[in-house]
Amino acid sequence: MTEQSVSQGARRGRARRGEGERLREELLAAAATLLREGGEPALKVRAVAAKVGVSTPAVYLHFRDKADLIDAVCLRAFAGLEREMLDAATGSDDPFQALRLRAAAYAHFALNHAVEYQLLMAPRSGQARSDLAGDAAQALLDHLVAAVQPCVDAGVMRGDVRELTLGIWAAMHGCVTLMLSRPELPWGRDPAAFAEHVGRMSGLGTALLSRIEGVSETPPSSKTFARVLDAAGRKLGST
Amino acid sequence: MTEQSVSQGARRGRARRGEGERLREELLAAAATLLREGGEPALKVRAVAAKVGVSTPAVYLHFRDKADLIDAVCLRAFAGLEREMLDAATGSDDPFQALRLRAAAYAHFALNHAVEYQLLMAPRSGQARSDLAGDAAQALLDHLVAAVQPCVDAGVMRGDVRELTLGIWAAMHGCVTLMLSRPELPWGRDPAAFAEHVGRMSGLGTALLSRIEGVSETPPSSKTFARVLDAAGRKLGST
DNA sequence: TGTACATCAGTGAACGCGCGTTCACTGATGTAC
DNA sequence: TGTACATCAGTGAACGCGCGTTCACTGATGTAC
């Protein structure tokens, strides 16, 4: 009764001799589904096994422990993110435009793989962080750097690429994180559109800031900002 | 043996007749300390009681349950954040500058109250979210709106204030969140300085983007951006 | 072509522990008379 | 001014359950001879 209340999967047949790996795939898929449906706390070893239609200890045939299972799920999710970002790049040959597309792909992925994204980005509560997540973050940064570098080369931005990238990344990350954790805030009808807005905002801000950082000791007044930005806006709009 | 291994607080004397509230304060302080030292998983009812030097059930004399205790801790932290942001405002009468100062105060608070901040901003894992956190987020947004509104009034930004604010907030939130969860990334020597960088970046980006959004159908090329931004940067630097 | 044997792919039941929470009690402190 | 009584501020011990993990077993599938 107690155990059955979790179970959803039909009794599945046992795999043939060399096909043990099949169960591993099914477990991963079930775990991902559980995460999507109920968030991290829904990912219980018992639940994963039940969803596949297999006994609980069978999970340990393919994963050392629960953390190992979670790692595997994250690894898959991350591979998906990498693929989407690479695909997004092959749309435009204009560097700034390409950056925008990648940022949009990033947001798209995060919003559609909420829990995996959070699992990858936020340290696993209470556990010693597996270095998997750290590696993923580093790889992600490298990806983004590869998108920002052409902007620097094209003269849209100046300065240290990693620093520029981190700022843009932070903005995108904050946007999707806040959207996921506080959906009740006024994001408008289309979350993806808002994320794109933030992507453009951070790109433009980074480009402009990289030109004036450290130039003048006392920052310009609001009036000056308004005047100069008005001119810039007009020029950008009229082209 | 098992229970004692947690205990740190000396045996404290029992409060006088009307002074029962004293324990409540001590429990809150102990909980905050535990959070700071060991993160959310370190916040155990037993540990809080032991730290104060009181038996575990004594906690339930002042808090309905664990969630109630956490709520109270968050409420305090949030009050601190509100105070710091208000204080930060009283430094400059230039709207854009004031916004920068508030953003810096925001980052400062988040970096120094990491766990409380995350507790407030991220939904409590697995639990039905108490509306406290939701209310706090709303209040925070209102605070930030109050800082952005003068920028709109002064003509530095245009458009819907809440939308502008959300973008800037998202950037700041992402910055501190990423710093807290991935300290190994190359943030430079001074995290607060980087957070300020992101604050300026988002402010500038928002201001510029609010002038060109929806203006031209096809976005300008990287070359155009570079040229226009160069001119704007020169003008801002020479004032 | 049959038969013993290794091994693969699992299962049922239970262990064990961390941790929030409750129960029944206790000793000190003030108050009514 | 003493004494019975209410109540406040706690305590010690245990309950109970969720959940990861392990133990000892089992039946099907292929392989050696």
Coordinates of C-alpha atoms (C1' of nucleotides) in Angstrom, one line a residue, chain D:
Chain D
dT1 C1' 2.9 37.1 57.6
dG2 C1' 2.2 32.5 56.3
dT3 C1' 0.2 29.1 53.1
dA4 C1' -2.4 27.1 49.2
dC5 C1' -2.6 27.5 44.3
dA6 C1' -2.1 28.9 39.5
dT7 C1' 1.1 29.4 36.0
dC8 C1' 5.4 30.2 33.7
dA9 C1' 9.5 28.3 31.8
dG10 C1' 11.2 24.9 31.1
dT11 C1' 13.0 19.2 30.9
dG12 C1' 13.8 13.9 29.6
dA13 C1' 12.5 10.4 27.0
dA14 C1' 10.5 8.6 23.4
dC15 C1' 7.6 8.3 19.1
dG16 C1' 7.5 7.8 14.3
dC17 C1' 8.4 8.2 9.7
dG18 C1' 10.8 9.1 5.6
dC19 C1' 14.4 7.4 3.0
dG20 C1' 19.0 5.8 1.5
dT21 C1' 21.2 1.6 1.6
dT22 C1' 22.4 -3.4 2.4
dC23 C1' 21.7 -8.5 2.8
dA24 C1' 20.7 -12.8 1.4
dC25 C1' 18.4 -14.9 -2.0
dT26 C1' 16.2 -16.3 -7.0
dG27 C1' 15.1 -17.3 -11.6
dA28 C1' 16.2 -16.8 -16.3
dT29 C1' 20.0 -17.0 -19.9
dG30 C1' 23.8 -18.3 -22.0
dT31 C1' 28.3 -21.4 -22.2
dA32 C1' 31.6 -25.4 -21.8
dC33 C1' 32.0 -30.2 -22.4

